[in-house]
């Protein structure tokens, strides 16, 4: 049989545990009400508010409702007036059959606080049915020798009404042979008996036709008739006799149609036709005739229709055996229907709330009742839900259960629960019913937004356009709905001198960050600030993150020449002795670049010279050196144009103009080779030596002879004199040098002073720098005398 589920209007209520256990059974009294059957729908039964001693509005406030035992809504409660009304026309005969009184049981449920009142409704009978005979004509065969006063029991009429409205009397049409006698039974029913008043004479009158009338006790009374046809027989002095007056049998309710229930047997000692016995039902209801059938010859009773223990527990069958002479005997068959566990338990939901706010304490979600139509062990039930759920079942009164939470729930851990309520009986085999409930956990703003990073680093190139999107921050909120909607904002900077409001802005909806104005790397290389993320819950929750903005350098500064000055003042002239060897350091171009990184890597290039090939510029440090030996034919004055270029994209450049003056008869005093003198100290010493040399020009003539001798000696022993000067070996440094804003003076240089080999004149070579990692090949180098310029040296 299918499980019947009844869903009452959904009640969203919070019922605490102590409320349910506080319901007093003594306070749930038994109300008795009545109503006439066939009353129109909406007929007044009782005013519940008045009967329960409550105010009219209190019924609606407490969620009062009426629940019927058989899950049928016979009654309707008007919560506004408190009146209990009929929900439909009630037919007592359909509801209760012949049972009297006809009682319908129901409960009155209140939710806040939870309380149950048990009540009953009696359906009072109205005389709406007339007596009806199962057989419209009854044939009686009465032997003519029947004694006066003999009573013949007739089949009674059927009347579905009860009480006084049922059959109260029987009458027979007027005649001189019979009258009606009323007899009662142990079931409280009356039967008509036809009593013989005087002896019959078949030869005088062989047949009689009488009308039997059944009267009920209604006002006005109703009646039904049947014809009794009497045939007077010859004498048959032996009636059939049953072997048992009562037959008892038990039949399982799941017995198939056609099953043999029992066999009755009667014997007649007469012979011939008077000894032949025929079996038939006698005075049974239509329900028995449709459920059972009897073989008139064998007395076997078979099942004609399936049995249902829940509808009828037992049957009483009256069996009649009639012989061929018209004599009869009767017995009774008692059929007990055995219950089979063929009905699964039923679950009737009274109230249910499928939404609950997270963090709520113990809360009642549903109230329901369970029942099983079977009996005994088959009707005993257990109720449970699946394990590992934060819910529990609390038993209440009269098979009512309450589904509750065990404690606070967390929507972020689990937002939806599918609860299966299982009801199992204890029969064999066990039958069960499952009822699915879905509970959604509604959100509470208990989670603050969380940034994807605690700190963000953003890069923006300087000279950006205003309103440039430089990056984004993002925060998520584990809540839902408006509690998860995040708004972004800039927090007040900790550095009060930082004009944050004029530097960046943030989109409140998506966290996009924008630079409000063009940034200058040389003015501001980095800054940091905090951003906040706030949800729209109540109360609102927030969090913050640190944002660091690094400004990337752009090549927006050209190199600036520090030396020689290019400010339009009197040019500075560099003095170079004509005796200078190739590679002689004339001067050094010093430049800086306001940018950083490769944008500040400077390289130097000689763009223009008065005499090309005479001077060269070292690309990586800006040193200007002689490229070859000087001669008397070289002009005394030279103008050099040096290009200083950075390594940016695109590159920027500047130019420096140098003035060089070639000087005759210029030498340097003896200097011991410094072992570890810094570059700046050597440059200062060189300046002093040059000043002393200029002051001593006049005295150089006195030493010219000595110089000539020294040159001759040097030509003879070139290899030995070159060996007296040590040149470090190693690879040349890279082409570019990152000056990092300090120009081309980022490296230190050493210079050596070497005395010419075999020279007794005390004459010195010119200053020669020792370059780090410079590899010089001396093999095959000769020093030749230049006839055009005395006291000078040429390397080959």
PDB file of C-alpha atoms in Angstrom, residues 13 15 19-20 23 48-49 52 54 58-59 61-66 77 107-117 367:
ATOM      1  CA  UNK A  13       8.734  28.741  13.955  1.00  0.00           C
ATOM      2  CA  UNK A  15      10.503  25.969  19.271  1.00  0.00           C
ATOM      3  CA  UNK A  19       8.861  24.010  25.532  1.00  0.00           C
ATOM      4  CA  UNK A  20       8.165  20.585  24.077  1.00  0.00           C
ATOM      5  CA  UNK A  23       3.809  19.924  27.513  1.00  0.00           C
ATOM      6  CA  UNK A  48     -12.817  26.155  20.271  1.00  0.00           C
ATOM      7  CA  UNK A  49     -11.568  29.438  21.671  1.00  0.00           C
ATOM      8  CA  UNK A  52     -10.514  25.975  25.573  1.00  0.00           C
ATOM      9  CA  UNK A  54      -8.614  31.176  25.041  1.00  0.00           C
ATOM     10  CA  UNK A  58      -4.773  33.493  20.532  1.00  0.00           C
ATOM     11  CA  UNK A  59      -5.675  30.507  18.336  1.00  0.00           C
ATOM     12  CA  UNK A  61      -1.110  33.379  17.268  1.00  0.00           C
ATOM     13  CA  UNK A  62      -0.334  29.907  18.568  1.00  0.00           C
ATOM     14  CA  UNK A  63      -0.659  28.266  15.127  1.00  0.00           C
ATOM     15  CA  UNK A  64      -3.650  26.117  16.103  1.00  0.00           C
ATOM     16  CA  UNK A  65      -4.689  23.406  13.632  1.00  0.00           C
ATOM     17  CA  UNK A  66      -6.816  20.255  13.616  1.00  0.00           C
ATOM     18  CA  UNK A  77     -10.864  25.593  12.044  1.00  0.00           C
ATOM     19  CA  UNK A 107      -6.239  16.234  17.799  1.00  0.00           C
ATOM     20  CA  UNK A 108      -5.994  19.987  18.275  1.00  0.00           C
ATOM     21  CA  UNK A 109      -2.332  21.040  17.860  1.00  0.00           C
ATOM     22  CA  UNK A 110      -0.828  24.304  19.074  1.00  0.00           C
ATOM     23  CA  UNK A 111       2.768  25.288  18.236  1.00  0.00           C
ATOM     24  CA  UNK A 112       3.743  28.169  20.502  1.00  0.00           C
ATOM     25  CA  UNK A 113       3.951  26.654  23.031  1.00  0.00           C
ATOM     26  CA  UNK A 114       3.514  23.155  21.686  1.00  0.00           C
ATOM     27  CA  UNK A 115       0.371  21.483  23.084  1.00  0.00           C
ATOM     28  CA  UNK A 116      -1.997  18.709  21.974  1.00  0.00           C
ATOM     29  CA  UNK A 117      -5.677  18.367  22.874  1.00  0.00           C
ATOM     30  CA  UNK A 367       6.784  18.283  13.934  1.00  0.00           C
TER      31      UNK A 367
END
